Coordinates of C-alpha atoms in Angstrom, one line a residue:
M136 CA -98.0 -18.6 -43.5
R137 CA -98.5 -20.0 -40.1
G138 CA -98.2 -17.8 -37.0
R139 CA -95.0 -18.0 -34.9
Q140 CA -95.0 -20.5 -32.1
P141 CA -94.7 -18.8 -28.7
T142 CA -91.1 -19.1 -27.3
R143 CA -90.3 -20.5 -23.9
R144 CA -89.4 -17.0 -22.8
G145 CA -92.8 -15.8 -23.9
V146 CA -94.6 -18.5 -22.1
L147 CA -92.8 -17.7 -18.9
Q148 CA -93.5 -14.0 -19.3
N149 CA -97.2 -14.8 -19.7
V150 CA -97.2 -17.0 -16.6
F151 CA -95.2 -14.7 -14.2
G152 CA -95.6 -11.3 -15.8
I153 CA -92.8 -9.3 -17.2
G154 CA -91.6 -7.7 -13.9
L155 CA -91.5 -10.9 -12.0
F156 CA -89.9 -12.7 -14.9
S157 CA -87.0 -10.1 -15.2
W158 CA -86.4 -10.4 -11.5
F159 CA -86.3 -14.2 -11.8
I160 CA -83.8 -14.1 -14.7
S161 CA -81.4 -11.6 -12.9
K162 CA -81.3 -13.9 -9.9
I163 CA -80.4 -16.9 -12.1
K164 CA -77.6 -14.8 -13.7
Q165 CA -76.3 -13.8 -10.2
L166 CA -76.4 -17.4 -9.1
F167 CA -74.3 -18.6 -12.0
G168 CA -72.0 -15.6 -12.0
V169 CA -73.0 -14.3 -15.4
Q170 CA -73.7 -10.6 -14.3
S171 CA -74.1 -8.7 -11.1
D172 CA -77.0 -6.5 -10.0
S173 CA -75.3 -3.4 -11.2
G174 CA -74.4 -4.8 -14.6
R175 CA -70.6 -4.9 -13.8
K176 CA -68.6 -7.9 -14.5
S177 CA -68.9 -10.5 -11.8
P178 CA -65.7 -11.6 -9.9
K179 CA -65.4 -14.7 -12.2
E180 CA -65.4 -12.5 -15.2
T181 CA -62.8 -10.1 -13.9
T182 CA -59.7 -10.2 -16.0
T183 CA -56.2 -10.6 -14.6
E184 CA -55.6 -6.9 -15.4
S185 CA -58.0 -5.9 -12.6
K186 CA -57.0 -8.6 -10.1
P187 CA -54.4 -7.8 -7.5
L188 CA -51.1 -9.5 -8.6
H189 CA -49.4 -12.0 -6.5
A190 CA -45.8 -11.4 -5.5
D191 CA -44.6 -13.7 -8.3
Q192 CA -46.8 -11.8 -10.8
E193 CA -45.6 -8.3 -9.9
Q194 CA -44.3 -6.2 -12.7
A195 CA -40.6 -6.2 -13.1
K196 CA -39.0 -3.4 -11.2
E197 CA -35.8 -1.6 -12.2
P198 CA -32.9 -3.6 -10.6
E199 CA -31.3 -1.8 -7.8
E200 CA -27.6 -1.0 -8.3
E201 CA -25.5 -3.4 -6.3
E202 CA -22.9 -1.9 -4.1
E203 CA -19.4 -2.6 -5.1
E204 CA -17.8 -5.0 -2.7
E205 CA -14.5 -3.9 -1.3
D206 CA -11.6 -6.2 -1.6
P207 CA -11.4 -8.3 1.5
Q208 CA -8.6 -7.5 3.9
P209 CA -5.9 -10.1 3.7
T210 CA -5.7 -12.5 6.6
L211 CA -2.8 -11.5 8.8
P212 CA -0.3 -14.3 9.4
E213 CA -1.1 -16.1 12.7
N214 CA 2.6 -16.0 13.8
G215 CA 3.5 -12.7 12.4
A216 CA 5.6 -11.8 9.3
I217 CA 9.1 -10.6 8.6
V218 CA 10.6 -8.6 5.8
F219 CA 14.3 -8.8 4.8
V220 CA 15.6 -5.6 3.2
Y221 CA 19.1 -5.6 1.8
D222 CA 21.0 -2.4 1.1
D223 CA 22.8 -1.0 -2.0
G224 CA 22.6 -3.9 -4.5
P225 CA 26.1 -5.4 -4.1
M226 CA 27.0 -8.7 -5.9
E227 CA 26.8 -10.4 -2.5
D228 CA 23.0 -10.1 -2.6
Y229 CA 23.3 -12.6 -5.4
T230 CA 26.1 -14.8 -4.2
Q231 CA 25.4 -14.9 -0.5
A232 CA 21.9 -13.7 0.3
L233 CA 20.0 -15.3 -2.6
P234 CA 21.3 -18.9 -2.0
A235 CA 20.3 -18.6 1.7
H236 CA 16.8 -17.4 0.9
K237 CA 16.3 -20.0 -1.8
A238 CA 17.1 -22.8 0.7
F239 CA 14.2 -21.6 2.8
D240 CA 11.9 -20.5 -0.1
A241 CA 11.9 -17.0 1.5
P242 CA 11.6 -13.8 -0.6
A243 CA 13.3 -10.5 0.3
T244 CA 13.6 -6.9 -0.9
T245 CA 16.8 -5.4 -2.2
G246 CA 17.3 -1.6 -2.4
I247 CA 19.0 -0.7 -5.6
V248 CA 21.0 2.5 -6.4
S249 CA 20.0 2.9 -10.0
E250 CA 23.4 4.5 -11.1
W251 CA 25.3 1.6 -9.6
V252 CA 23.6 -1.2 -11.5
G253 CA 26.2 -3.1 -13.5
T254 CA 29.2 -1.2 -12.1
S255 CA 32.1 -2.9 -10.4
G256 CA 31.0 -4.9 -7.4
Y257 CA 27.3 -4.4 -8.0
M258 CA 24.6 -6.6 -9.6
D259 CA 23.6 -6.1 -13.2
T260 CA 20.2 -6.8 -14.7
E261 CA 21.0 -10.5 -15.2
E262 CA 21.4 -11.0 -11.4
L263 CA 18.4 -8.8 -10.6
D264 CA 16.3 -10.9 -13.0
E265 CA 17.2 -14.0 -11.1
L266 CA 16.3 -12.4 -7.8
V267 CA 12.9 -11.4 -9.2
E268 CA 12.3 -14.9 -10.5
A269 CA 13.0 -16.2 -6.9
G270 CA 10.3 -13.9 -5.6
W271 CA 12.4 -10.9 -4.6
E272 CA 11.3 -7.3 -4.8
I273 CA 13.4 -4.5 -6.4
A274 CA 13.1 -1.3 -4.4
S275 CA 14.7 2.1 -5.1
H276 CA 17.7 3.2 -3.0
T277 CA 17.8 6.6 -4.8
K278 CA 19.7 7.5 -7.9
E279 CA 23.2 8.0 -6.4
H280 CA 22.7 7.1 -2.7
R281 CA 21.8 10.6 -1.5
P282 CA 20.5 11.3 2.0
L283 CA 16.8 12.2 1.8
A284 CA 16.4 13.7 5.3
S285 CA 16.4 17.2 6.5
F286 CA 18.7 17.7 9.5
P287 CA 18.2 20.4 12.2
L288 CA 21.2 22.6 12.9
T289 CA 22.9 22.0 16.2
E290 CA 24.9 25.3 16.3
D291 CA 24.1 28.8 15.1
T292 CA 25.7 29.9 11.9
N293 CA 27.3 33.3 11.3
H294 CA 27.7 35.1 8.0
S295 CA 31.4 34.1 7.6
D296 CA 30.9 30.4 8.5
I297 CA 31.7 27.7 5.9
I298 CA 31.1 24.9 8.4
V299 CA 27.6 23.7 9.3
S300 CA 26.9 21.6 12.3
A301 CA 23.7 19.5 12.1
E302 CA 22.1 16.4 13.6
G303 CA 23.1 14.6 10.4
Y304 CA 26.3 15.0 8.4
R305 CA 25.7 12.7 5.4
H306 CA 25.4 15.6 2.9
G307 CA 29.1 16.1 3.5
H308 CA 29.8 12.8 1.7
H309 CA 28.8 14.3 -1.6
E310 CA 31.2 17.0 -2.8
G311 CA 29.9 19.3 -5.5
E312 CA 26.2 18.7 -4.6
T313 CA 24.0 21.7 -3.7
V314 CA 22.4 21.9 -0.3
E315 CA 19.8 24.3 1.1
I316 CA 20.0 25.9 4.5
T317 CA 16.7 27.4 5.7
N318 CA 14.7 28.6 8.6
G319 CA 11.4 28.5 6.7
E320 CA 11.6 32.1 5.7
T321 CA 15.2 32.7 4.6
K322 CA 17.2 30.1 2.6
V323 CA 20.6 29.9 1.0
L324 CA 21.9 27.5 -1.6
R325 CA 25.5 26.4 -1.2
E326 CA 27.9 23.8 -2.8
V327 CA 29.3 21.1 -0.6
A328 CA 33.0 20.9 -0.2
G329 CA 33.0 17.7 1.9
L330 CA 33.2 16.7 5.6
A331 CA 34.8 18.9 8.2
G332 CA 35.7 19.1 11.9
E333 CA 37.7 16.9 14.2
P334 CA 37.3 13.1 14.0
G335 CA 33.9 12.3 15.4
E336 CA 32.5 15.7 14.8
R337 CA 31.6 15.1 11.2
R338 CA 30.3 18.4 10.0
V339 CA 29.3 19.6 6.5
K340 CA 31.9 21.9 4.8
L341 CA 30.7 24.4 2.2
T342 CA 32.7 26.0 -0.7
E343 CA 31.7 29.5 0.4
P344 CA 30.4 31.3 3.6
V345 CA 26.7 30.9 4.6
D346 CA 26.4 34.7 4.6
E347 CA 23.3 34.5 6.8
H348 CA 22.6 34.0 10.5
F349 CA 20.6 30.8 11.2
H350 CA 19.6 29.7 14.7
A351 CA 20.2 26.2 15.9
G352 CA 16.9 24.2 16.4
E353 CA 15.1 26.6 14.1
S354 CA 16.9 25.9 10.9
E355 CA 17.7 22.8 8.8
I356 CA 20.0 21.6 6.1
H357 CA 18.7 19.5 3.2
Y358 CA 18.8 19.1 -0.5
P359 CA 16.6 21.5 -2.5
A360 CA 13.6 20.3 -4.4
D361 CA 15.2 19.7 -7.7
V362 CA 17.9 17.5 -6.2
M363 CA 15.4 15.6 -4.2
H364 CA 13.3 14.9 -7.3
E365 CA 16.3 13.7 -9.2
A366 CA 17.3 11.3 -6.4
V367 CA 13.8 10.0 -5.9
D368 CA 12.0 10.2 -9.3
D369 CA 14.9 9.5 -11.6
S370 CA 15.8 6.3 -9.7
K371 CA 12.3 4.9 -10.0
K372 CA 12.1 5.7 -13.7
A373 CA 15.5 4.2 -14.4
L374 CA 14.7 0.9 -12.6
E375 CA 11.3 0.7 -14.3
E376 CA 13.0 1.2 -17.7
M377 CA 15.1 -1.8 -16.8
G378 CA 11.9 -3.8 -16.5
Y379 CA 11.3 -3.8 -12.7
D380 CA 8.1 -3.0 -10.9
V381 CA 9.2 -0.4 -8.3
S382 CA 6.8 0.7 -5.6
T383 CA 8.9 1.1 -2.4
I384 CA 12.1 2.9 -1.5
L385 CA 15.0 2.3 1.0
A386 CA 16.4 5.5 2.4
P387 CA 20.2 5.8 2.2
Y388 CA 22.0 6.1 5.6
D389 CA 18.7 5.2 7.4
A390 CA 18.1 9.0 7.1
Y391 CA 14.4 10.0 6.6
S392 CA 12.2 12.9 7.8
G393 CA 9.0 14.7 7.2
Y394 CA 10.7 16.7 4.5
S395 CA 11.4 13.4 2.6
N396 CA 7.7 12.6 2.5
L397 CA 7.1 15.7 0.3
F398 CA 8.8 13.9 -2.5
V399 CA 8.6 10.2 -1.7
K400 CA 4.8 10.0 -1.3
E401 CA 4.4 11.2 -4.9
Q402 CA 6.2 8.1 -6.3
Y403 CA 6.2 5.3 -3.7
D404 CA 3.8 3.3 -1.6
G405 CA 6.1 3.0 1.4
V406 CA 9.6 3.4 2.9
A407 CA 11.6 0.4 4.2
N408 CA 13.4 2.3 7.0
A409 CA 11.6 5.6 7.7
E410 CA 12.1 4.9 11.4
H411 CA 15.4 3.2 12.2
G412 CA 16.3 1.5 15.4
S413 CA 13.6 -1.1 16.0
R414 CA 12.6 -4.3 14.1
I415 CA 9.0 -4.3 15.4
N416 CA 6.0 -2.8 13.6
Y417 CA 2.5 -3.1 15.2
P418 CA -0.3 -4.1 12.7
D419 CA -3.0 -1.9 14.3
E420 CA -1.0 1.3 13.8
Y421 CA 1.2 0.4 10.8
D422 CA 2.0 3.3 8.4
P423 CA 4.1 2.3 5.4
Y424 CA 5.7 5.8 5.5
E425 CA 6.8 5.2 9.1
T426 CA 8.2 1.6 8.7
Q427 CA 10.6 0.7 11.4
R428 CA 13.7 -1.4 10.5
D429 CA 16.9 -2.5 12.2
Y430 CA 19.8 -4.8 11.4
F431 CA 19.8 -8.5 12.1
I432 CA 23.5 -9.4 11.9
E433 CA 25.6 -6.3 12.0
F434 CA 25.4 -3.8 14.9
T435 CA 23.4 -6.3 17.0
D436 CA 23.7 -9.6 18.8
K437 CA 21.9 -12.9 18.5
K438 CA 20.1 -12.7 21.9
S439 CA 18.3 -9.4 21.0
V440 CA 17.4 -10.8 17.5
K441 CA 15.9 -13.9 18.9
H442 CA 14.0 -11.9 21.5
D443 CA 12.4 -9.8 18.8
L444 CA 11.5 -12.9 16.8
D445 CA 9.8 -14.4 19.8
K446 CA 7.8 -11.2 20.2
I447 CA 6.8 -11.1 16.6
A448 CA 5.7 -14.8 16.6
N449 CA 3.8 -14.6 20.0
N450 CA 2.0 -11.3 19.2
A451 CA 1.5 -11.7 15.4
L452 CA 3.6 -8.6 14.6
L453 CA 5.4 -7.4 11.5
G454 CA 9.2 -7.4 11.7
V455 CA 11.5 -5.6 9.2
V456 CA 15.2 -6.3 9.2
G457 CA 18.1 -5.3 7.1
A458 CA 21.7 -6.0 6.3
H459 CA 24.7 -5.1 4.0
S460 CA 25.6 -8.3 2.4
F461 CA 29.1 -7.0 1.4
K462 CA 30.2 -7.1 5.0
D463 CA 32.2 -10.2 6.0
E464 CA 29.8 -11.1 8.9
V465 CA 26.8 -11.0 6.6
N466 CA 27.1 -14.2 4.5
E467 CA 25.2 -17.2 3.4
E468 CA 25.7 -19.0 6.7
S469 CA 24.7 -16.1 9.0
I470 CA 21.7 -15.3 6.9
G471 CA 20.7 -18.9 6.8
E472 CA 20.9 -19.1 10.6
M473 CA 18.5 -16.1 10.8
L474 CA 16.1 -17.8 8.4
E475 CA 16.2 -21.0 10.4
W476 CA 15.2 -19.0 13.5
V477 CA 12.3 -17.5 11.5
E478 CA 11.2 -21.0 10.3
E479 CA 11.3 -22.5 13.8
R480 CA 8.8 -19.8 14.9
D481 CA 6.6 -20.3 11.9
I482 CA 7.0 -16.6 11.0
E483 CA 6.0 -15.8 7.4
T484 CA 8.5 -14.1 5.2
M485 CA 7.3 -11.3 2.8
T486 CA 8.6 -8.6 0.5
L487 CA 8.0 -5.0 1.6
R488 CA 5.4 -4.6 -1.1
E489 CA 3.5 -7.7 0.2
A490 CA 3.7 -6.4 3.8
I491 CA 2.2 -3.1 2.8
E492 CA -0.6 -4.8 0.9
T493 CA -1.3 -7.0 4.0
Y494 CA -0.9 -4.6 6.9
D495 CA -1.8 -1.1 5.5

């Protein structure tokens, strides 16, 4: 057996010596990046696990929860808007007001007394359905057209009095209904006998004496809570059972107060005539439970109506106007004239529900 031939490594070790040879080999490895002086992996051998990650290589982070975007506020009409609100639901809303509004492609709101639907002289569901198809809104006008306000007494009452003097007399229209007289601490419930007093005085007459002393200015007359709930809640329920979406209310007799809010706010998004006597509502301070409304044909004149329409258009305001279409002067022609003035000023027409969605 022949002896093993010396390897190249052995030859080099013999020439340079083992120490010098090891030093030479380590430098060669360093030069080509095979191993560092300390025996750790050289940068070229470093795995991606030990390298710093670039931005696009970063480990996936838990996605942050996106904030829910609020619905954008509707753009306010440049030349303002106007709401037409008709009272009571007479057949004339269908025969006179609807044709006029259709001619101008203008919606409106009609306040419906739920107990009057389909009775003599008042619209039935067939007519109401056509109004809705034309873009109209059905609003409540209470169950039996009862006043919702609480009226301050204007004269003291004595124990034997059966006549109550107050700032509002409308409770006297409803014989047999129960009213509450209270100063906040003491209250009595009495049945209404009707109206009383000399012509023009229009006071509330009761079936029996008050039997308490109430001071004027410190006491009020109104319907008790159960009657208020019946007037407000039952009307909405009845109209909804007929198939109508009801979210607003029109106060009978234009009578509304803070007491009314205790019951109305539970069921409705706004009141068409919480403040009677002005057609103008200012967008920056609009409160749907303080809506101002006034008439545009009856109890007014054309000059003042046009003046308010100019103000609405020039200042981008919200106007709310009303009418009783069963009155002779409120007809298709006079309503059409008003709608023509609105169109000339490029004022947008809305339902009350749409106005609340836009301005509240």
